[in-house]
Coordinates of N, CA and C in Angstrom, one line a residue:
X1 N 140.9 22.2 109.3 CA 140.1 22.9 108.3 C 138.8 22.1 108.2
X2 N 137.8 22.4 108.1 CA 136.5 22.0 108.0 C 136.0 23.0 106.9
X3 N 134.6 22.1 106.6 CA 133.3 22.9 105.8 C 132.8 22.5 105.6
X4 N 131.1 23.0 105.2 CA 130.2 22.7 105.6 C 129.3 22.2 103.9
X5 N 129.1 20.9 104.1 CA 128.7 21.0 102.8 C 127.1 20.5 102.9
X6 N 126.3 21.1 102.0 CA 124.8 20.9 101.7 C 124.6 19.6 100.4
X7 N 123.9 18.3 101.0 CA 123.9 17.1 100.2 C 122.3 17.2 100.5
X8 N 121.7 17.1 98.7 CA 120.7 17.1 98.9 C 119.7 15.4 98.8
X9 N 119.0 15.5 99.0 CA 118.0 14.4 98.4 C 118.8 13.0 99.7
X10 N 119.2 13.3 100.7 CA 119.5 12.4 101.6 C 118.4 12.2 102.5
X11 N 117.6 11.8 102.7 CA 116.2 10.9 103.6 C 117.0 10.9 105.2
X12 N 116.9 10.8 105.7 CA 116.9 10.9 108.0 C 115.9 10.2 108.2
X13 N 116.0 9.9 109.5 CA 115.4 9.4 110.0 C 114.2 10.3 110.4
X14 N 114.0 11.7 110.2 CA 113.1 12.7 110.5 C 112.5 13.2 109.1
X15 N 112.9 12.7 108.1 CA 112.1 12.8 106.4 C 112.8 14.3 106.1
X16 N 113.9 14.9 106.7 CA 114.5 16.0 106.4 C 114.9 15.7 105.0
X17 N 114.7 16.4 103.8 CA 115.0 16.3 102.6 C 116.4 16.6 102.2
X18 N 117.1 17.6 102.9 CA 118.6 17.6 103.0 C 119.2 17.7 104.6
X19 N 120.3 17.3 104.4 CA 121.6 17.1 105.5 C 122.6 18.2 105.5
X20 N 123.0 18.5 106.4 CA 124.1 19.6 106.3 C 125.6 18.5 107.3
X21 N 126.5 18.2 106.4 CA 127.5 17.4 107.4 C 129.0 18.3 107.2
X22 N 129.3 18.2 108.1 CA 130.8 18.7 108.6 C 131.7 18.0 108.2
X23 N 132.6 18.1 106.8 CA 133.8 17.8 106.8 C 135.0 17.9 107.2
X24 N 135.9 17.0 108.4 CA 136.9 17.9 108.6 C 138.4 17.0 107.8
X25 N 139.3 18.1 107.2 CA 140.6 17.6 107.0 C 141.6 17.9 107.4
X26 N 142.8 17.2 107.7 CA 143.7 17.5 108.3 C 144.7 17.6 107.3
X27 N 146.3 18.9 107.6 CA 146.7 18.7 106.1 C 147.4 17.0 105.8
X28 N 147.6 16.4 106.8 CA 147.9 15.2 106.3 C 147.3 14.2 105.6
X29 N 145.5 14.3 105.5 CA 145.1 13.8 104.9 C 145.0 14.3 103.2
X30 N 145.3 15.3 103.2 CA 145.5 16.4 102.1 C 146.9 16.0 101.4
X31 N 148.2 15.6 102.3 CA 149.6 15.2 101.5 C 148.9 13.4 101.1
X32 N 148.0 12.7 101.9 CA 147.9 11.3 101.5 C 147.0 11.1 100.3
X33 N 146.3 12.1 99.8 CA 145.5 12.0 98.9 C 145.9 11.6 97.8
X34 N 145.2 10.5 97.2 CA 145.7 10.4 95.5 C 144.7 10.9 94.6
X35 N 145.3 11.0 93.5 CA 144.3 11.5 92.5 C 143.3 11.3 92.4
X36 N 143.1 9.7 92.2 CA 141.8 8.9 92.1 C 140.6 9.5 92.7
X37 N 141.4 9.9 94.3 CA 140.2 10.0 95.5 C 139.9 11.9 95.0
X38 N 140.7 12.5 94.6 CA 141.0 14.0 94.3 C 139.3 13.5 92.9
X39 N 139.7 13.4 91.8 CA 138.9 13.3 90.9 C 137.9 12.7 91.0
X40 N 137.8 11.3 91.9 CA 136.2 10.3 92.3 C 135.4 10.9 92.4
X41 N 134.1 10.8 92.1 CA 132.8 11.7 92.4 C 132.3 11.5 93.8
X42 N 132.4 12.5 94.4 CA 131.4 12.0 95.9 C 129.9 12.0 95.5
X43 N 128.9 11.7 96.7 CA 128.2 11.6 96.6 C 127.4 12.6 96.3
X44 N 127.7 14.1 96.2 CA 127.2 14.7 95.5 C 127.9 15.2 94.5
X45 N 128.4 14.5 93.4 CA 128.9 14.8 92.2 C 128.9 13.5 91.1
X46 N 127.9 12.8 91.9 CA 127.1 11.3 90.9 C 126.6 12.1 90.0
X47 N 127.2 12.0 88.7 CA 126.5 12.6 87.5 C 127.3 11.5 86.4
X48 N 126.4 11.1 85.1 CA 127.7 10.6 84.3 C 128.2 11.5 83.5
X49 N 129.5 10.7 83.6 CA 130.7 11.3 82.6 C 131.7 12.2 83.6
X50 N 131.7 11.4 84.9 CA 132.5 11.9 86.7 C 134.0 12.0 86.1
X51 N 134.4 10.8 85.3 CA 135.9 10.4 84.7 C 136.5 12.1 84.3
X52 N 137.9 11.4 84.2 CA 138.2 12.2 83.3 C 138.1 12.6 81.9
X53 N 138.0 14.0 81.5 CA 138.1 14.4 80.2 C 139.2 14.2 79.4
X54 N 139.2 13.2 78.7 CA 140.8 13.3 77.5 C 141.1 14.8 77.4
X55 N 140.2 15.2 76.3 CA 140.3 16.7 76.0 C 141.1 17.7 77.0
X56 N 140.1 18.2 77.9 CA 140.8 18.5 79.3 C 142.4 17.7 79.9
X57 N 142.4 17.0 79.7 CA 143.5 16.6 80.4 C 144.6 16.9 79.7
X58 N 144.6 16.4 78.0 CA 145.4 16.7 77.1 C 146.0 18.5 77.2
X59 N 145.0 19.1 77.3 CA 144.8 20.4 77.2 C 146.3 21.1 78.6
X60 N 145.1 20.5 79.9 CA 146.2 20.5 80.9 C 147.5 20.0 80.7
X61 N 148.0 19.1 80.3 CA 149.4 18.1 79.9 C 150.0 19.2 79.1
X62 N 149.6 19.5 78.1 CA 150.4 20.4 77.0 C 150.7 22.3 77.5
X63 N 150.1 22.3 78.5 CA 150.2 23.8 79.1 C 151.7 23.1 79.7
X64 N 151.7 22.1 80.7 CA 152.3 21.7 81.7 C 153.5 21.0 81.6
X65 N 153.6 20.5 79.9 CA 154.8 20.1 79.9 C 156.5 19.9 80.2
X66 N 156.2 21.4 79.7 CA 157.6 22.1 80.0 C 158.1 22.0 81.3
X67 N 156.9 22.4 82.3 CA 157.1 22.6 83.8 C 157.2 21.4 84.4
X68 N 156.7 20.1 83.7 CA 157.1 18.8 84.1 C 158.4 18.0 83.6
X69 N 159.0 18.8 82.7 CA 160.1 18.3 82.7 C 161.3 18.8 83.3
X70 N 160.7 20.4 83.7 CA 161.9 20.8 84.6 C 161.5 20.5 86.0
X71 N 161.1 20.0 86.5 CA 160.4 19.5 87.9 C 161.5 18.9 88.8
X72 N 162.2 18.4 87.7 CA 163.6 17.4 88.6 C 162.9 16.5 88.4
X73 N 162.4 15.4 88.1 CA 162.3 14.4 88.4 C 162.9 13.2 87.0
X74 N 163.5 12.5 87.9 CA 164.4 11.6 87.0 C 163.7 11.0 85.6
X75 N 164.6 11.0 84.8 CA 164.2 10.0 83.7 C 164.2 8.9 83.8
X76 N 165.0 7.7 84.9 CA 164.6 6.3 85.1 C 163.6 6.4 85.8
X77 N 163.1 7.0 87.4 CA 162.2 7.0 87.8 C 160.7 7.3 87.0
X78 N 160.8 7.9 86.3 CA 159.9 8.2 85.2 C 159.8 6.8 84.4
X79 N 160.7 6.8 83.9 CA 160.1 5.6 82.9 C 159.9 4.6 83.9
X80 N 160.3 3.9 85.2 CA 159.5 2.8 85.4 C 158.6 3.2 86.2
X81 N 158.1 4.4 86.5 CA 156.6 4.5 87.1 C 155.7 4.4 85.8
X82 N 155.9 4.7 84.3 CA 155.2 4.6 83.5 C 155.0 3.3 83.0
X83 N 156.6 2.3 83.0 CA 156.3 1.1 82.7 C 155.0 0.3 84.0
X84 N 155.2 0.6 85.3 CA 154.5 0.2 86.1 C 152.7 -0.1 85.7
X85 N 152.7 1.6 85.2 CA 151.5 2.1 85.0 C 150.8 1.4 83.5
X86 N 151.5 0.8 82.5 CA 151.5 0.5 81.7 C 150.6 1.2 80.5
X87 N 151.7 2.4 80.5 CA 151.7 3.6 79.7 C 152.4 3.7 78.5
X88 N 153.7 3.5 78.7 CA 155.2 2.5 78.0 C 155.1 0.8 78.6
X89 N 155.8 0.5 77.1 CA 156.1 -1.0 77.3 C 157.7 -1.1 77.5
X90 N 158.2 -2.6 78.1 CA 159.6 -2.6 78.1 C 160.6 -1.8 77.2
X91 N 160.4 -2.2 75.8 CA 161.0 -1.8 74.8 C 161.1 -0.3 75.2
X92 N 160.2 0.6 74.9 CA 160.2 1.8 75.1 C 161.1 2.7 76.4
X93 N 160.6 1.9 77.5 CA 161.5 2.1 78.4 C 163.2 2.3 78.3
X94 N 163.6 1.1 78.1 CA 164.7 0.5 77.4 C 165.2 1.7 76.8
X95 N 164.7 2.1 75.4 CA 164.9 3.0 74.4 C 165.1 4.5 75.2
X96 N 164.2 4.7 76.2 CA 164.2 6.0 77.0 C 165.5 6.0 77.9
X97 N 165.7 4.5 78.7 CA 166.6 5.1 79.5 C 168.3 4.7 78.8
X98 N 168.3 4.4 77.5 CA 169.5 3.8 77.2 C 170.4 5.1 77.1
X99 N 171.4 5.4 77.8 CA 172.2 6.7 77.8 C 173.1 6.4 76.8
X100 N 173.3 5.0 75.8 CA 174.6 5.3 75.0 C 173.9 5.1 73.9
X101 N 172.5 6.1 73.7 CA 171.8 5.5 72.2 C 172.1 6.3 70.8
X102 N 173.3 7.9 72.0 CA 173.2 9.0 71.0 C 172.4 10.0 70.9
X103 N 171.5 9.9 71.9 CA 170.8 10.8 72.4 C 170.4 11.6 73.5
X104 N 170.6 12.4 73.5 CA 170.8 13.1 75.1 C 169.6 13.0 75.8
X105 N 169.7 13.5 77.5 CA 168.7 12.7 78.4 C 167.8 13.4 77.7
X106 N 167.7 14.9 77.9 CA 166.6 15.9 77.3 C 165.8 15.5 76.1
X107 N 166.5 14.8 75.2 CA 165.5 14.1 73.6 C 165.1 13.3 74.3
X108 N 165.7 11.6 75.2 CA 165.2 11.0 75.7 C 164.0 11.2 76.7
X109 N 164.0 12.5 77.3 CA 162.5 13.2 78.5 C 161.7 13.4 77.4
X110 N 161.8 13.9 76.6 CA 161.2 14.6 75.5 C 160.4 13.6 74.7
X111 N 161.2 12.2 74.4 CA 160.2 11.3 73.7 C 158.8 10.7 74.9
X112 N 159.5 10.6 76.2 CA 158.5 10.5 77.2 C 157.3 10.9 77.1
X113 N 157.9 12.3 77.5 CA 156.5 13.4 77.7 C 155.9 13.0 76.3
X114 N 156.2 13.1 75.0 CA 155.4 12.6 73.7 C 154.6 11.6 74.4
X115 N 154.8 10.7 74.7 CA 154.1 9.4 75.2 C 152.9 9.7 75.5
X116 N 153.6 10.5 77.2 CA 152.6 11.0 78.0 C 151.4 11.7 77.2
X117 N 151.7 12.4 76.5 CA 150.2 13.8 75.6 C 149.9 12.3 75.0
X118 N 150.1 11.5 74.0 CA 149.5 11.3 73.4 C 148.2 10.2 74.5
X119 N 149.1 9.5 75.4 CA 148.2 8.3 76.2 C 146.9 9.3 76.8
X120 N 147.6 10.6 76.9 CA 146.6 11.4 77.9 C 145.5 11.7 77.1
X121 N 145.8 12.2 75.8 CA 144.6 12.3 74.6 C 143.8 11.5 74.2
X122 N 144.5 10.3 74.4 CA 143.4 9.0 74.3 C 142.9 8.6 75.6
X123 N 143.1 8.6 76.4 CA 143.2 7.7 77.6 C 143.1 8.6 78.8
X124 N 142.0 9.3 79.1 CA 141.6 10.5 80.5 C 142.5 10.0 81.9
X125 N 142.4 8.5 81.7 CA 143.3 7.6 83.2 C 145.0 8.2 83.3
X126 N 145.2 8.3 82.0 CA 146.7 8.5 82.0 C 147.0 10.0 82.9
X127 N 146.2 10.9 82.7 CA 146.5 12.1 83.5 C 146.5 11.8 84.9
X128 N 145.5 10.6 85.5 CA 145.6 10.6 87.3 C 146.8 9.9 87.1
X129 N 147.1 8.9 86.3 CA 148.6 8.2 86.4 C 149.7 9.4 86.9
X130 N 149.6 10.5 85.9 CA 150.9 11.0 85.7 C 150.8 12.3 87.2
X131 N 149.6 12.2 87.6 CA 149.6 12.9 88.7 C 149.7 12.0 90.2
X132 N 149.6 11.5 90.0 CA 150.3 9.9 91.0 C 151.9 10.2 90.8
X133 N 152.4 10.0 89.7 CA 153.5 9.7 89.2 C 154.7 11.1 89.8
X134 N 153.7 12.4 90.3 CA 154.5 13.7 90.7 C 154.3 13.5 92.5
X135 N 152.9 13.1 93.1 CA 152.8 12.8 94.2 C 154.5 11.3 94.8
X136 N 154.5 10.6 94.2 CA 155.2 9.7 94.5 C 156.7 9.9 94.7
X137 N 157.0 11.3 93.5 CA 158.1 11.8 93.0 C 158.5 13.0 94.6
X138 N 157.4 13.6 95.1 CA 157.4 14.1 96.6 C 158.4 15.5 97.0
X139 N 158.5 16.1 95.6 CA 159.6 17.4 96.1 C 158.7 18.5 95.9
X140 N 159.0 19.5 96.1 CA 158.9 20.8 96.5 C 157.9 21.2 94.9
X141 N 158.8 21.3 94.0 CA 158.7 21.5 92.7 C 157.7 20.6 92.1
X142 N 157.4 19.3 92.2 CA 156.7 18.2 91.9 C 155.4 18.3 92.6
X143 N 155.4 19.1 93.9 CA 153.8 19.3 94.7 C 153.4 20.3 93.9
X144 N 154.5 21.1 93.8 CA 153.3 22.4 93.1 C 152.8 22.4 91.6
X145 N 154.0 21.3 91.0 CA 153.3 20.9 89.5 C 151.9 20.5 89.9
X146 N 152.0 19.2 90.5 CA 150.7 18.5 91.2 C 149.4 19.8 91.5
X147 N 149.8 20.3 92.2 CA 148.9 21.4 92.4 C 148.5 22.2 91.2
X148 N 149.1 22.4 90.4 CA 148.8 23.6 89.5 C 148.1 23.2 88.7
X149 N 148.6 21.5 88.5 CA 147.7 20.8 86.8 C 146.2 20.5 87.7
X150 N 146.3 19.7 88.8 CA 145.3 19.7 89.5 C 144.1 20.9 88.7
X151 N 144.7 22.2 89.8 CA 143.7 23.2 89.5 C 143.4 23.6 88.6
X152 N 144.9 23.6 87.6 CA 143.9 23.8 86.1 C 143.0 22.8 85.3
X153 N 143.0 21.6 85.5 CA 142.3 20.8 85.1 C 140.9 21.1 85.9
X154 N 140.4 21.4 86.7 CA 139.3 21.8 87.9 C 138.9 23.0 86.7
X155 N 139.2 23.7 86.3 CA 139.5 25.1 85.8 C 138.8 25.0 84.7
X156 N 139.4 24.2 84.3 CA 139.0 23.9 82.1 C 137.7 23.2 82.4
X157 N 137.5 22.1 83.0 CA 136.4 21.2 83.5 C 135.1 22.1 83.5

């Protein structure tokens, strides 16, 4: 897949005022992609305020909830990519994955995802976290979440 993108205000060696350069991607560069590199500003999208939007992201998160919790993806795996990410602290972890606390896994996902909206409302980074967090996770169900929040976040933006 290729395309052709128009970058302006780039100088040549011929004082051409724009470039026209060929991007090509292969879909494997497309499965290696992380968020980071997905949301980064390229060189033509240097503007401030490139980051993420809390707002937006929260926005996206709370559409998406539901659909991330039925995704399949584990509740320990979850909580230590979050502890990793330092989103949740030990304690919380703990409390999430303790299965004899009296609380079923579902309240336990449930306090997660809380986590997740709220870090995401404060904190715009937490959304590339938790979209790392479905790339890593690698199923069927978890690409297309990935994809969906992706594009709606593209969407709201």
């Amino acid at each position: 897949m290729s395309h052709a993108l128009l970058i302006e205000g780039i100088q040549t060696s011929s004082d051409a005022s724009t470039v026209q350069w060929n991007i090509e991607v292969s879909k494997n560069d497309l499965l290696s992609t992380t968020p980071s590199s997905i949301f980064a500003p390229t060189s033509t999208e240097r503007v401030a305020g490139a980051e993420i939007v809390p707002e937006v992201a929260y926005k996206v998160m709370s559409e998406y909830i539901s659909a991330f919790k039925h995704c399949g993806i584990d509740l320990h795996f979850l909580a230590e990519k979050l502890l990793e990410k330092k989103i949740i602290n030990v304690r919380q972890k703990k409390k999430a994955t303790d299965e004899h606390s009296g609380r079923t896994t579902d309240q336990r996902m449930d306090q997660l995802l809380d986590i997740i909206k709220d870090s995401v409302q404060q904190e715009g980074k937490v959304f590339e976290y938790i979209l790392e967090i479905l790339i890593d996770e690698d199923t069927i169900l978890a690409n297309k979440l990935y994809d969906d929040m992706n594009s709606k976040y593209r969407e709201y933006k």
